[in-house]
Amino acid sequence: MVTTVGNRILAASGTTVFVTNTRLAIEHGSVNLGQGFPDEGGPVSMMNFLADYTHQQSNQYPPMMGLPELCQAVARHAERFYDLKLDWSGEVMVTSGATEALASSLIGLLNPGDEAILIEPLYDAYLPLVRLTGATPVSIRLNPPDWSLDLDALKRAISPRTRVIVVNNPMNPTGKVFSRDELVAIAELAIANDIVVIADEVYEHLVFDDLEHIPMMTLPGMRERCVRIGSSGKIFSLTGWKVGFISAAPALLKTISRAHQFLVFTTPPNLQAAVAYGLDNEVEWYTSLAHRLQAQRDYLSDSLESLGFVVLPSRATYFLTVDIRAVSDDNDVSFCRTLTIDGGVTGVPVSAFYIGDAPDHLLRLCFCKDMSVLEDAVGRLRRWRTVAA
Ligand code: PMP
Ligand code: GLN
């Protein structure tokens, strides 16, 4: 008989909440507002470009660091939006989604015995990836409902062994946009303690209410010690394409690329080329996406409030969170199940974004869905609330 326990760190992480809850939604025929993927597809011109490229150009291994045309487009994008000047041939690397960018960054930068600071609630991949490197995760928590950063807690978390801080801004699952003051404070601590900041900025274009996205890399002193991660999945609503990018100073990027070369080596060239095309030619599409999403956020948020839910402010991303205490005595995991089975709508319990003991009164719901899907969800919730009353 074969032994199948496998890697103990991964065994302890189990299956991600996104997979289990999508399964749950399918099983019960509920509206899936759990896993974060948009209903709308990306720009049609990118699909056409992809098809043409696939037929007419090379489908063999592209360069390990990425197709030059995509590295160049990523550099142009950074300059266009943030006045951030990057050398495309030494400071940009294409990855297989932001997930691989995170994995390569953490594996490339951390050694056993190092510490990595993570900010809870945290995107689910961070913790197992840090643990797999042999480094120790050290977490601090933002405080709901406004998700403010406790700077003293961050200072206390830093030790001589801290090598990395991961900052997800805009933040999944909270929809928080870090203020400039918060980002500057993190940057100052990073500089003072010789720490690298891994800035997961996949939702950079999905910011609402006229707020501004401030890349960590543009702050004073951060050009040399920030790893900036982006994802075409979020920029173009093409989450299945899995084309991501890292921008970092040459020495950092070289270190990270040592991991990338053994994890994936490359990303499909046709997808890279189509993303390069989109970054330059579909600017209007992706800069207006936030406007469309904001309307969906407003609809879902207002409808939930009218049904008695307490909705926490969401200023960015695909997600909003509700405080379920106003409508249930259950914890978030059990409420999520009940809402799926009895209410016909599936979310994600926010406790899944914590290490260990967690707040258990928050549920994350996606609003990056067609209006008809959101209306269906709201209709189901209204009926469920009426029956419950
Ligand atoms: N970081 C965050 C905060 C995310 O929400 C996601 C999920 N989409 C990722 C990284 C992974 O992005 P990708 O699909 O490009 O791997
Ligand atoms: N990032 C998406 C979310 O937070 C899901 C990613 C995934 O399914 N792994 O819902």
CSV table of N, CA and C and ligand atoms in Angstrom, one decimal, residues 96-100 102 123 126 168 172 200 202-203 231 234 239 242 319, ligand 1:
chain,number,residue,atom,x,y,z
A,96,SER,N,3.5,32.7,-14.0
A,96,SER,CA,2.2,32.1,-14.3
A,96,SER,C,1.2,32.5,-13.2
A,97,GLY,N,0.7,33.6,-13.4
A,97,GLY,CA,-0.3,34.2,-12.4
A,97,GLY,C,0.5,34.8,-11.2
A,98,ALA,N,-0.3,35.6,-10.4
A,98,ALA,CA,0.3,36.2,-9.2
A,98,ALA,C,0.6,35.1,-8.2
A,99,THR,N,-0.1,34.0,-8.3
A,99,THR,CA,0.2,32.9,-7.4
A,99,THR,C,1.7,32.4,-7.5
A,100,GLU,N,2.1,32.2,-8.8
A,100,GLU,CA,3.5,31.8,-9.0
A,100,GLU,C,4.4,32.9,-8.6
A,102,LEU,N,4.1,35.0,-6.2
A,102,LEU,CA,4.2,34.9,-4.8
A,102,LEU,C,5.1,33.8,-4.4
A,123,TYR,N,-4.7,36.5,2.2
A,123,TYR,CA,-5.0,35.7,1.1
A,123,TYR,C,-4.4,34.3,1.4
A,126,TYR,N,-0.6,32.7,1.1
A,126,TYR,CA,0.6,33.2,1.7
A,126,TYR,C,1.1,32.3,2.8
A,168,ASN,N,-0.8,43.1,1.0
A,168,ASN,CA,-1.8,43.0,-0.1
A,168,ASN,C,-2.6,44.3,-0.2
A,172,ASN,N,-7.6,41.7,-0.4
A,172,ASN,CA,-8.6,40.6,-0.4
A,172,ASN,C,-8.5,40.0,1.0
A,200,ASP,N,1.6,42.7,-3.0
A,200,ASP,CA,0.7,42.0,-3.9
A,200,ASP,C,-0.4,43.0,-4.3
A,202,VAL,N,-2.5,42.9,-7.0
A,202,VAL,CA,-3.3,42.4,-8.2
A,202,VAL,C,-4.6,43.2,-8.4
A,203,TYR,N,-5.1,43.9,-7.4
A,203,TYR,CA,-6.3,44.6,-7.6
A,203,TYR,C,-6.1,46.1,-7.8
A,231,SER,N,-1.4,41.1,-11.8
A,231,SER,CA,-2.0,39.9,-12.4
A,231,SER,C,-2.9,40.4,-13.6
A,234,LYS,N,-6.8,39.9,-13.1
A,234,LYS,CA,-7.6,40.9,-12.4
A,234,LYS,C,-7.7,42.2,-13.3
A,239,THR,N,-9.3,35.6,-15.3
A,239,THR,CA,-8.6,34.9,-14.2
A,239,THR,C,-8.0,33.6,-14.6
A,242,LYS,N,-4.0,33.2,-16.1
A,242,LYS,CA,-2.9,33.0,-15.2
A,242,LYS,C,-1.6,33.6,-15.8
A,319,PHE,N,-14.8,42.2,-3.7
A,319,PHE,CA,-15.4,41.6,-2.5
A,319,PHE,C,-16.0,42.6,-1.5
B,1,PMP,N1,-3.3,37.6,-4.6
B,1,PMP,C1,-4.5,37.9,-4.3
B,1,PMP,C2,-4.7,38.9,-3.2
B,1,PMP,C3,-5.6,37.3,-4.9
B,1,PMP,O1,-6.8,37.6,-4.5
B,1,PMP,C4,-5.3,36.4,-5.9
B,1,PMP,C5,-6.5,35.7,-6.5
B,1,PMP,N2,-6.9,36.0,-7.6
B,1,PMP,C6,-4.0,36.1,-6.3
B,1,PMP,C7,-3.0,36.8,-5.6
B,1,PMP,C8,-3.7,35.2,-7.3
B,1,PMP,O2,-3.8,35.7,-8.6
B,1,PMP,P1,-3.6,34.8,-9.9
B,1,PMP,O3,-4.9,34.3,-10.3
B,1,PMP,O4,-3.0,35.8,-10.9
B,1,PMP,O5,-2.6,33.8,-9.6
